[in-house]
mmCIF file of C-alpha atoms in Angstrom:
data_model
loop_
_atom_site.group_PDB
_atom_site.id
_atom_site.type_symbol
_atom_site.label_atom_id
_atom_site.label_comp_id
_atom_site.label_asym_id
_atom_site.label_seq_id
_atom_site.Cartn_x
_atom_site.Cartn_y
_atom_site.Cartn_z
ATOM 1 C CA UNK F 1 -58.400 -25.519 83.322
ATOM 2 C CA UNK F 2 -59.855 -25.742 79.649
ATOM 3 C CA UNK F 3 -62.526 -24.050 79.133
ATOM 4 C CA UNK F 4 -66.301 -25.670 79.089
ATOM 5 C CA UNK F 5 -66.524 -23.640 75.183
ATOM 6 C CA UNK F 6 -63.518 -24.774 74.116
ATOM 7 C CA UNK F 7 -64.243 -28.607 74.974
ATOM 8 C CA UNK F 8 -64.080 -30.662 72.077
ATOM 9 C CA UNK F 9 -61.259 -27.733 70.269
ATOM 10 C CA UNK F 10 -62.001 -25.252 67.737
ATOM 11 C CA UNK F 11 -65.284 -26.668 65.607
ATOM 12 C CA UNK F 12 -64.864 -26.700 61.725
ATOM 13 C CA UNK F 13 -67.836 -24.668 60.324
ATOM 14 C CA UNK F 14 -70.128 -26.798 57.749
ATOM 15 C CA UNK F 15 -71.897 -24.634 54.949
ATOM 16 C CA UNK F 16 -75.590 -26.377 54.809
ATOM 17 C CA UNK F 17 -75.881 -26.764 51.085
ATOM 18 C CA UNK F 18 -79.649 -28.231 51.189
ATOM 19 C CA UNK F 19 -81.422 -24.619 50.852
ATOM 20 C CA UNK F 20 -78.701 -24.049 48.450
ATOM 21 C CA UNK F 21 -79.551 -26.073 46.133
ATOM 22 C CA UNK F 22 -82.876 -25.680 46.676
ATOM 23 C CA UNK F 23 -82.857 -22.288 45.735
ATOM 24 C CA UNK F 24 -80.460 -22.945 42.339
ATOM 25 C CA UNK F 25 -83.077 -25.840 41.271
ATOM 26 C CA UNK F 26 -86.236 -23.441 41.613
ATOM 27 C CA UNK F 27 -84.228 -20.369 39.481
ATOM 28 C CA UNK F 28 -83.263 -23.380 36.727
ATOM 29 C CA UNK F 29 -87.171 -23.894 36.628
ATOM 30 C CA UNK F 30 -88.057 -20.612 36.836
ATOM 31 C CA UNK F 31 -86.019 -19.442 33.852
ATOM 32 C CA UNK F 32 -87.220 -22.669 31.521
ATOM 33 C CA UNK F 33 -90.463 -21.839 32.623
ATOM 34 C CA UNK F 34 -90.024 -17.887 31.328
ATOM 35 C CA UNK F 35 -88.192 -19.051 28.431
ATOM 36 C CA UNK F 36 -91.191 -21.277 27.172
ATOM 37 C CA UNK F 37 -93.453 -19.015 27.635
ATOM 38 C CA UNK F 38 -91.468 -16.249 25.613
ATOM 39 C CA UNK F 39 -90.924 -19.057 22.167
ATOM 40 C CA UNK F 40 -94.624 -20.354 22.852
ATOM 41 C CA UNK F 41 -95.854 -19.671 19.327
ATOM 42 C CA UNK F 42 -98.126 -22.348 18.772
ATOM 43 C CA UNK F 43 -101.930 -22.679 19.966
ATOM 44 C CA UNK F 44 -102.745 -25.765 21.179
ATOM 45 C CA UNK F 45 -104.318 -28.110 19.073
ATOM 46 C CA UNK F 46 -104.264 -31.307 17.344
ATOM 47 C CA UNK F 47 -102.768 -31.016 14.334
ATOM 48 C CA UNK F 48 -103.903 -33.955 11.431
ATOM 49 C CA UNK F 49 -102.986 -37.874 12.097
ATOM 50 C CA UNK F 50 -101.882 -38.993 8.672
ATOM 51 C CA UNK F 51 -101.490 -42.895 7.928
ATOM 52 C CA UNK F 52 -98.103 -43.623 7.249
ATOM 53 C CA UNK F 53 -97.225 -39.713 7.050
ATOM 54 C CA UNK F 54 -94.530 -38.471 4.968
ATOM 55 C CA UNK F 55 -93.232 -35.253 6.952
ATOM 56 C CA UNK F 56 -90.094 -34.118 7.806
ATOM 57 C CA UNK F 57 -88.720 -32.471 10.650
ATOM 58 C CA UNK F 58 -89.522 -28.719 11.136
ATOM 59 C CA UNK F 59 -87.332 -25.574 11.126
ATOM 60 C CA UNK F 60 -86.340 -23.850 14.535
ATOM 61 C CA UNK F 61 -87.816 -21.521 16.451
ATOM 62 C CA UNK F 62 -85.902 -18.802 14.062
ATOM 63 C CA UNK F 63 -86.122 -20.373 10.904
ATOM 64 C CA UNK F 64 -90.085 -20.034 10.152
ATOM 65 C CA UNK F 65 -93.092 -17.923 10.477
ATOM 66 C CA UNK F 66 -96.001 -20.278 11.992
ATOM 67 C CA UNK F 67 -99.447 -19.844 10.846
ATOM 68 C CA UNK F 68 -101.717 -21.366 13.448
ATOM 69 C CA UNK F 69 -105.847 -21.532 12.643
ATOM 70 C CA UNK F 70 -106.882 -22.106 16.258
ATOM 71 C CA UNK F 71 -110.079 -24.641 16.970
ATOM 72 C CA UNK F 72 -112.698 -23.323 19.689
ATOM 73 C CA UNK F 73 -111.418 -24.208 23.081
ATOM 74 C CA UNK F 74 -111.354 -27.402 24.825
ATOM 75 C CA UNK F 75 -110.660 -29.165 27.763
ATOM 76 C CA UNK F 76 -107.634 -32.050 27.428
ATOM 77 C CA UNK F 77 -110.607 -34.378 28.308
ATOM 78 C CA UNK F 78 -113.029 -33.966 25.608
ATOM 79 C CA UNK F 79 -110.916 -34.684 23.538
ATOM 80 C CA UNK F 80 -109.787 -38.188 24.193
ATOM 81 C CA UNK F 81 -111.665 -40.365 21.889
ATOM 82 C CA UNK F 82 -112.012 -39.566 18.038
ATOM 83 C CA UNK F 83 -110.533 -35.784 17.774
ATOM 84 C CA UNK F 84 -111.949 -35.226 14.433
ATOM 85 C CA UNK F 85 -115.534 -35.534 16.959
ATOM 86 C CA UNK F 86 -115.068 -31.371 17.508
ATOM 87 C CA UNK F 87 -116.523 -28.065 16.310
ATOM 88 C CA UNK F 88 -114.742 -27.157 12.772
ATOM 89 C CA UNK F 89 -114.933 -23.425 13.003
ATOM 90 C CA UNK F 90 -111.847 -21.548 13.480
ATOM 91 C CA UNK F 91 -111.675 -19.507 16.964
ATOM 92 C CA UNK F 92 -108.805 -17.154 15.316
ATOM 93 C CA UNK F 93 -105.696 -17.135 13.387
ATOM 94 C CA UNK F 94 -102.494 -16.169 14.773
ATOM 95 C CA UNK F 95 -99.648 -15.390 12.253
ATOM 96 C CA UNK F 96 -96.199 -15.193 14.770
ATOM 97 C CA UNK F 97 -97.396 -13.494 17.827
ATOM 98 C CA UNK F 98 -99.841 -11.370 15.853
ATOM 99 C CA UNK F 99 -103.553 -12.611 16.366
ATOM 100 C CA UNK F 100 -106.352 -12.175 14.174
ATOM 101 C CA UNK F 101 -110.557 -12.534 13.495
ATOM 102 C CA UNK F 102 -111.082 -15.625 11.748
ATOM 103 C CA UNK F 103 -112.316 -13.935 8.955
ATOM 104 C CA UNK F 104 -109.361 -10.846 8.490
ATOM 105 C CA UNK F 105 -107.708 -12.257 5.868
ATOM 106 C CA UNK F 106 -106.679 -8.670 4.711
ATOM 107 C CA UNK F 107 -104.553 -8.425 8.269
ATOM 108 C CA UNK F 108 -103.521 -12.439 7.565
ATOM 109 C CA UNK F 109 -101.755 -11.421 4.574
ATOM 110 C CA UNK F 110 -100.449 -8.099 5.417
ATOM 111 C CA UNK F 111 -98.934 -9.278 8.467
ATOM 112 C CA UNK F 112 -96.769 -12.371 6.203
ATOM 113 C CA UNK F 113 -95.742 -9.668 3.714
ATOM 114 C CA UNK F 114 -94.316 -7.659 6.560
ATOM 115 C CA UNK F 115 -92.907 -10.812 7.984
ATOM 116 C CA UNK F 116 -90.888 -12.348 4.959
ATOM 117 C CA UNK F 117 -89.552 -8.845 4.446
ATOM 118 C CA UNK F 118 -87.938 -8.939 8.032
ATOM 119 C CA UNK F 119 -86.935 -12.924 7.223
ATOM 120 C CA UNK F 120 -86.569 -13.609 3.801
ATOM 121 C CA UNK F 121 -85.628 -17.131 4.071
ATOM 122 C CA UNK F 122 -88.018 -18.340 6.659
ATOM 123 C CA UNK F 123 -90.434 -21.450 5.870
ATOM 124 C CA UNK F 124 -94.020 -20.498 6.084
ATOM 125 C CA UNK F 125 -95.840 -23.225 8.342
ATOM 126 C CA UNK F 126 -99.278 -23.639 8.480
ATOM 127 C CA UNK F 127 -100.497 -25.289 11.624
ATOM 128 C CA UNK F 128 -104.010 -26.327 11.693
ATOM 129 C CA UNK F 129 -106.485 -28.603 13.592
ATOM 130 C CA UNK F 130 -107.184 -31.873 12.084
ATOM 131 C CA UNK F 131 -111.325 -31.352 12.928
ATOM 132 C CA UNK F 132 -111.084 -27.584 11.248
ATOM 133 C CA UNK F 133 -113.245 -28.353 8.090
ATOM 134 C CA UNK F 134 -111.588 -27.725 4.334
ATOM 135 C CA UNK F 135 -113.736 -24.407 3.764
ATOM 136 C CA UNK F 136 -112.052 -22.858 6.826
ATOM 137 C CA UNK F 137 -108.272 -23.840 6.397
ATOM 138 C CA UNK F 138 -108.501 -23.448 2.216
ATOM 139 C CA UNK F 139 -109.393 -19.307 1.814
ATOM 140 C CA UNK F 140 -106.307 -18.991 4.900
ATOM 141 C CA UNK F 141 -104.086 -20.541 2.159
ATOM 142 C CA UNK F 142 -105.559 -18.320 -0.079
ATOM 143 C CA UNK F 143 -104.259 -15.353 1.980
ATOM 144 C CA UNK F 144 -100.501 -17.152 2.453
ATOM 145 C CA UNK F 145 -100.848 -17.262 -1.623
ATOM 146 C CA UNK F 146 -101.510 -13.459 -1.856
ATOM 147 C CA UNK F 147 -98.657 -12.596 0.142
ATOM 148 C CA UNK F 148 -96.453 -13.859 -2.572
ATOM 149 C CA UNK F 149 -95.132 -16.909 -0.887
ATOM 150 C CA UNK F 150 -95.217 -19.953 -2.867
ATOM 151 C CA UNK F 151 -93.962 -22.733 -0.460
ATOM 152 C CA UNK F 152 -95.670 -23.507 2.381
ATOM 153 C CA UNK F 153 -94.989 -26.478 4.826
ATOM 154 C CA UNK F 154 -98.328 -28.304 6.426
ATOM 155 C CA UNK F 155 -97.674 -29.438 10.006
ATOM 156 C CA UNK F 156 -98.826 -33.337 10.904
ATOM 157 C CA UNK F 157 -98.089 -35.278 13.330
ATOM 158 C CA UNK F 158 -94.364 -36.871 13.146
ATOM 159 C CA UNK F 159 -94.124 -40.760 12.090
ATOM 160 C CA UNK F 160 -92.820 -43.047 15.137
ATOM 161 C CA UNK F 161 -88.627 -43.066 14.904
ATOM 162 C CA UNK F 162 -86.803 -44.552 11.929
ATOM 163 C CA UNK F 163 -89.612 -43.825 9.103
ATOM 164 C CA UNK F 164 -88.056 -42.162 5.716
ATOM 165 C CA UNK F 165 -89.262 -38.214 4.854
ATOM 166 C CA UNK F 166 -90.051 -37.196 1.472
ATOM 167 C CA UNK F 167 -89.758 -33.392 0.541
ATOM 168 C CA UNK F 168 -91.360 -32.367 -3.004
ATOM 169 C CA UNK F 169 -91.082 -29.926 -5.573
ATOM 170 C CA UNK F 170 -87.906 -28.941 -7.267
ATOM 171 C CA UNK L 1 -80.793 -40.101 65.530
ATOM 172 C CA UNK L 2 -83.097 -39.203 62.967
ATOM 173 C CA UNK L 3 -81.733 -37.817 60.040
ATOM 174 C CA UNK L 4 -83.686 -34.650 59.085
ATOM 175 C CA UNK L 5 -86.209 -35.755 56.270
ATOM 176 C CA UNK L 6 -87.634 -32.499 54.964
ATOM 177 C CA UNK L 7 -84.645 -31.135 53.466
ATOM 178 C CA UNK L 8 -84.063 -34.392 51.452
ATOM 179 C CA UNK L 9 -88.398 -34.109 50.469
ATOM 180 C CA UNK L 10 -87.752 -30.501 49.474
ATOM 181 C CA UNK L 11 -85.153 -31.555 47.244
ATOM 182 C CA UNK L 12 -86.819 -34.496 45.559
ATOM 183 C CA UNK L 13 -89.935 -32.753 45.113
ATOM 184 C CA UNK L 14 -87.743 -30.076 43.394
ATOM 185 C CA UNK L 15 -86.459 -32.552 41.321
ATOM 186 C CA UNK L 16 -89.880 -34.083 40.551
ATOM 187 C CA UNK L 17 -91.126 -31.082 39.414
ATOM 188 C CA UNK L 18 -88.160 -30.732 37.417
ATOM 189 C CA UNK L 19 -88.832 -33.724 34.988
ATOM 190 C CA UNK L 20 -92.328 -33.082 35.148
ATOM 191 C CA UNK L 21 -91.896 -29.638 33.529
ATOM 192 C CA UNK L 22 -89.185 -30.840 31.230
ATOM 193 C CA UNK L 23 -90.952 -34.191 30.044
ATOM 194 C CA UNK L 24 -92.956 -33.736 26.587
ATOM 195 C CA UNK L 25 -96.254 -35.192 26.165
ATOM 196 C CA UNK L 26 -97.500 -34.962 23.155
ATOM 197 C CA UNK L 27 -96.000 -36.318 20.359
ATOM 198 C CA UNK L 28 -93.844 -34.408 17.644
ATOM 199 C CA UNK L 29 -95.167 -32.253 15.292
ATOM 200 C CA UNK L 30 -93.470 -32.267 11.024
ATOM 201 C CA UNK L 31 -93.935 -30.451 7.894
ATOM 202 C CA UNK L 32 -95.209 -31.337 4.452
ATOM 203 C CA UNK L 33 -94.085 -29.083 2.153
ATOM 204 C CA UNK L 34 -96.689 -28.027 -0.302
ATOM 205 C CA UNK L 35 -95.901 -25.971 -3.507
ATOM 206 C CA UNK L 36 -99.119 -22.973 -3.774
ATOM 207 C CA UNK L 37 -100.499 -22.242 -6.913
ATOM 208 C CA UNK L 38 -99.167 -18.698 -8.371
ATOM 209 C CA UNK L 39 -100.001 -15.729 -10.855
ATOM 210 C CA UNK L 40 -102.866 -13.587 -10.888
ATOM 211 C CA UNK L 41 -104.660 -12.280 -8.255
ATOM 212 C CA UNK L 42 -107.601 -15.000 -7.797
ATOM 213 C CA UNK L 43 -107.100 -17.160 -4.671
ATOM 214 C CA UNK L 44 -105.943 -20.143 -7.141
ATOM 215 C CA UNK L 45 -106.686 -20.722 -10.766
ATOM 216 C CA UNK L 46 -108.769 -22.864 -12.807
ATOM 217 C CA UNK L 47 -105.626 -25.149 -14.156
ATOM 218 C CA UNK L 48 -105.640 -24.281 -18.098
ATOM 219 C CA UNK L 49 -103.109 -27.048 -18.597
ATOM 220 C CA UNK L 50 -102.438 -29.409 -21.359
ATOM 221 C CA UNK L 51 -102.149 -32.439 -19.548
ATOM 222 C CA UNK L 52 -105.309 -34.045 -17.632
ATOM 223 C CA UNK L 53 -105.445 -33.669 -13.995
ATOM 224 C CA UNK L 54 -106.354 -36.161 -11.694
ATOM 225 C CA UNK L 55 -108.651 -34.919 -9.341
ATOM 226 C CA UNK L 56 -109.572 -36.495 -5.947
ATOM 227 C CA UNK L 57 -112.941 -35.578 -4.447
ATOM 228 C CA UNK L 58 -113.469 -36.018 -0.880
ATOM 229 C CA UNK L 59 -117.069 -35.343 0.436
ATOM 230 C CA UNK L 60 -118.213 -35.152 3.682
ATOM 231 C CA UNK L 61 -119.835 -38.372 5.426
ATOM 232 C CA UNK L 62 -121.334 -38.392 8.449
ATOM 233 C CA UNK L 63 -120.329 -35.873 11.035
ATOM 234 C CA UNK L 64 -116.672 -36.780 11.050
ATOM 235 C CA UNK L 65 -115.663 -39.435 7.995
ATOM 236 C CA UNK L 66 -115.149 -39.038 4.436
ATOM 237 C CA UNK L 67 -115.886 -40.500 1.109
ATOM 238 C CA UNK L 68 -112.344 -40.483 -1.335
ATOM 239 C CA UNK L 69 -113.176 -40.373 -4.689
ATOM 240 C CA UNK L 70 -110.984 -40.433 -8.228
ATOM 241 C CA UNK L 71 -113.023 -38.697 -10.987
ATOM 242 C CA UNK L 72 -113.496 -41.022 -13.640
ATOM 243 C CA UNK L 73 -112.262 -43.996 -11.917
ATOM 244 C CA UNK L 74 -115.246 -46.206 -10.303
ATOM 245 C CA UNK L 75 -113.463 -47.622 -8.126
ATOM 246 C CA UNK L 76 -114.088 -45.708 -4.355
ATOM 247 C CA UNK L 77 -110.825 -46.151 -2.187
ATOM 248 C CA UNK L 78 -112.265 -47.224 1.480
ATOM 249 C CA UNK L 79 -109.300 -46.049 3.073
ATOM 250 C CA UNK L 80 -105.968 -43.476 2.317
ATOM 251 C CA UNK L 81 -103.769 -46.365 2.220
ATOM 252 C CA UNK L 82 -105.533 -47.417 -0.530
ATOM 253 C CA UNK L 83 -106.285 -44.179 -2.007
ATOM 254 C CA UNK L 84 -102.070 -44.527 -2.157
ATOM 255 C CA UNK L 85 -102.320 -47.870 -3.586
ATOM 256 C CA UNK L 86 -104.641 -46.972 -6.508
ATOM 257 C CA UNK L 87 -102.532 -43.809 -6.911
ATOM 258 C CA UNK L 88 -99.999 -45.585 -7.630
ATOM 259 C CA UNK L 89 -101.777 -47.926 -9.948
ATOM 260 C CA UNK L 90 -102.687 -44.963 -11.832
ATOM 261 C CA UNK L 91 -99.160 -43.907 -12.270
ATOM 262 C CA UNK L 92 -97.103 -44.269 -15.592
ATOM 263 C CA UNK L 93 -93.084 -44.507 -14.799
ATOM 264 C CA UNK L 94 -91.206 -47.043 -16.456
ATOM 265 C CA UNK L 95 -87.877 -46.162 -14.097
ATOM 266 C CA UNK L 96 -89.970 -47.711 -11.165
ATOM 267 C CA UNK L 97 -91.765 -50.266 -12.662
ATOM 268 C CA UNK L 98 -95.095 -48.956 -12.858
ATOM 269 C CA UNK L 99 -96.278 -49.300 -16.806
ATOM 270 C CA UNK L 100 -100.224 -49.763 -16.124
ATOM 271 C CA UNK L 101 -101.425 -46.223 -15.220
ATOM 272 C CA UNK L 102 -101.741 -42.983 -17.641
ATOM 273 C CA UNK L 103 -100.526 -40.131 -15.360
ATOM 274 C CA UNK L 104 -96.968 -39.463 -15.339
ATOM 275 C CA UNK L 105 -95.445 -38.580 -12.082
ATOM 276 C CA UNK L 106 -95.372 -34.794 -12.544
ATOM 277 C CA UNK L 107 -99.049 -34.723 -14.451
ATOM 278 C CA UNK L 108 -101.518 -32.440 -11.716
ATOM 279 C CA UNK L 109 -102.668 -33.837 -9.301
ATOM 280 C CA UNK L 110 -106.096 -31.685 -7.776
ATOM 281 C CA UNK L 111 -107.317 -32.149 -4.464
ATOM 282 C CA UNK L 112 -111.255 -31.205 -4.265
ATOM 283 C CA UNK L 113 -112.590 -31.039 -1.016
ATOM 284 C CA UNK L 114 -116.098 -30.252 -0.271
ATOM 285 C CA UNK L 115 -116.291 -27.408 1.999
ATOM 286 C CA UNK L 116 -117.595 -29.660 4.992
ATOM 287 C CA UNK L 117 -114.821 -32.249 4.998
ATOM 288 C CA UNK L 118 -112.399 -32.162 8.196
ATOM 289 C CA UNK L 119 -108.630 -30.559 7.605
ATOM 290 C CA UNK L 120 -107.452 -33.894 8.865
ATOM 291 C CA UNK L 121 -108.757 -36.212 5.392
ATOM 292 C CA UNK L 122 -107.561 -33.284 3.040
ATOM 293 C CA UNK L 123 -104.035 -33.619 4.718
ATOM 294 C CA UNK L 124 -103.977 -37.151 4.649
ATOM 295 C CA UNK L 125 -105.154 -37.517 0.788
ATOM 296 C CA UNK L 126 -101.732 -34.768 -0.073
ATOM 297 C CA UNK L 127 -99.758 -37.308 2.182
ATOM 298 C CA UNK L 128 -101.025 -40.374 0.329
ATOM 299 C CA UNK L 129 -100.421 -38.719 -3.387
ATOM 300 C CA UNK L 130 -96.706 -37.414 -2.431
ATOM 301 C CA UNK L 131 -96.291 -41.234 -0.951
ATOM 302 C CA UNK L 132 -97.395 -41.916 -4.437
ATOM 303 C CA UNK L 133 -94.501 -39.822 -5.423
ATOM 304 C CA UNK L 134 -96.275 -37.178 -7.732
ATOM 305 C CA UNK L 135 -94.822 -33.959 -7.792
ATOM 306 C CA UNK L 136 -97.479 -31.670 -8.687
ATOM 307 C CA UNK L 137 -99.966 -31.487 -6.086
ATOM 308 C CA UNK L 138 -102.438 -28.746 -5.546
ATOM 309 C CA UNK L 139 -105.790 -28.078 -3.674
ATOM 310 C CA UNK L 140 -108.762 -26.623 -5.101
ATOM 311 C CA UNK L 141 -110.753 -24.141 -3.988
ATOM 312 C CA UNK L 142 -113.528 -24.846 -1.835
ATOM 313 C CA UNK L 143 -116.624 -26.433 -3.813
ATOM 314 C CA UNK L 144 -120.324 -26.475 -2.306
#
């Protein structure tokens, strides 16, 4: 007599792959998520809208030292209309990682001397809200200038696909 | 028999979450690359140079608009498209055609902002003078 366990013969077992690969999808987004977090130089902002801009495409990660002169904060809402319609006072500068008073210049420049001695070759990009006014953004040049670097690459918003980029000096 | 839906939701929303994470927003960020003044140890220097520069002054109007001038030209560009335009005018390159103006493609080209006028206008008028296709552009300290 077979027996009642035995009925149907010896079952096949099936691996359920659904937590599986549930599991795999939320390490995949838990790593990207890390790993944008750990390259997450930039403040956010809104960096100028030029008419028919002329920039090129920037550097990697690797390949440049990012000056950022951060706005106050604000909510992605108020915003939404005319972004120039915003408080032109820098919040604080941030050279790399590094993060300084608005007004340390001093630290600004000492911190880009230290960096283009580690990275000779890198660009130095200056990111900077379109609504900062002219007589906040032009003494942090001034401070890029006494560090002895004499190029520096002013970040803008990209033109739509296909447009031509123009790079000057020599 | 029902098929077992909230393994096949898990997944989905996994994947959802997925693009939403990986999608960018905002649109991409580029470079201008701008040559800074060198030499002593002032900020930037009063240019002592033999050939005339042509300075654009942008003042503040309103809370966030500007006014684009050329000093010594009385014509006010309304927009920088046409601060381009007139540029260009100005410009004096016989390779390219352009006979009329009397600054040469590498003759200085200042940028004076007053101190009030938004980042965004001073960028745009250095875009609109390399469109121009001068070679020497600088920006001037601020002035009250």
């Amino acid at each position: 007599m077979p027996s009642q366990i035995f009925h149907r013969g010896p079952t096949t077992p099936q691996m359920n792959i659904t937590p599986l690969i549930d599991v795999v999808f939320l390490l995949i987004i838990f790593f990207m998520l890390v790993n944008n977090i750990i390259s997450e130089q930039s403040v956010q902002m809104i960096v100028p809208q030029l008419d028919e801009p002329t920039t090129r495409e920037l550097l990697d990660d690797s390949g440049r030292i990012i000056v950022n002169i951060a706005p106050a904060e604000y909510a992605h809402s108020e915003r939404q209309g005319n972004p120039l319609l915003f408080d032109g006072e820098a919040r604080f500068i941030r050279v790399g990682l590094q993060t300084f008073a608005a007004d340390d210049l001093d630290g600004v420049t000492a911190a880009l001397v230290e960096a283009k001695e580690a990275f000779p070759d890198a660009e130095v990009v200056l990111r900077s809200d379109g609504a900062l006014y002219y007589g906040v953004v032009q003494p942090v040049m001034g401070a890029i200038t006494r560090a002895g670097i004499d190029t520096i690459n002013l970040v803008a918003f990209m033109p739509e696909r296909g447009a031509a980029t123009i790079q000057i000096g020599e | 028999m029902q098929p077992n839906l909230s393994a096949m939701i898990d997944v989905i929303f996994l994947l959802l979450i997925y693009f939403v994470t990986t999608a960018n927003f905002t649109p991409d960020e580029g470079a201008l690359t701008v040559k800074l003044p060198q030499g002593t140890g002032k900020t930037t220097q009063d240019l002592t140079l033999p050939q005339r520069p042509l300075n654009i002054v942008l003042s503040p109007a309103g809370e966030v608009e500007c006014r684009i001038r050329i000093e010594g030209y009385p014509q006010a560009p309304a927009g920088f498209a046409e601060l381009a335009t007139l540029l260009v005018q100005l410009q004096y390159d016989p390779e390219r055609g352009r006979s009329s103006g009397a600054f040469k493609p590498d003759s200085p080209v200042v940028i004076r902002p007053k101190a009030g006028v938004r980042w965004q206008h001073v960028a745009n008028a250095f875009n609109a003078a390399v469109r121009a296709r001068y070679t020497n552009i600088n920006f001037a300290q601020v002035s009250k």
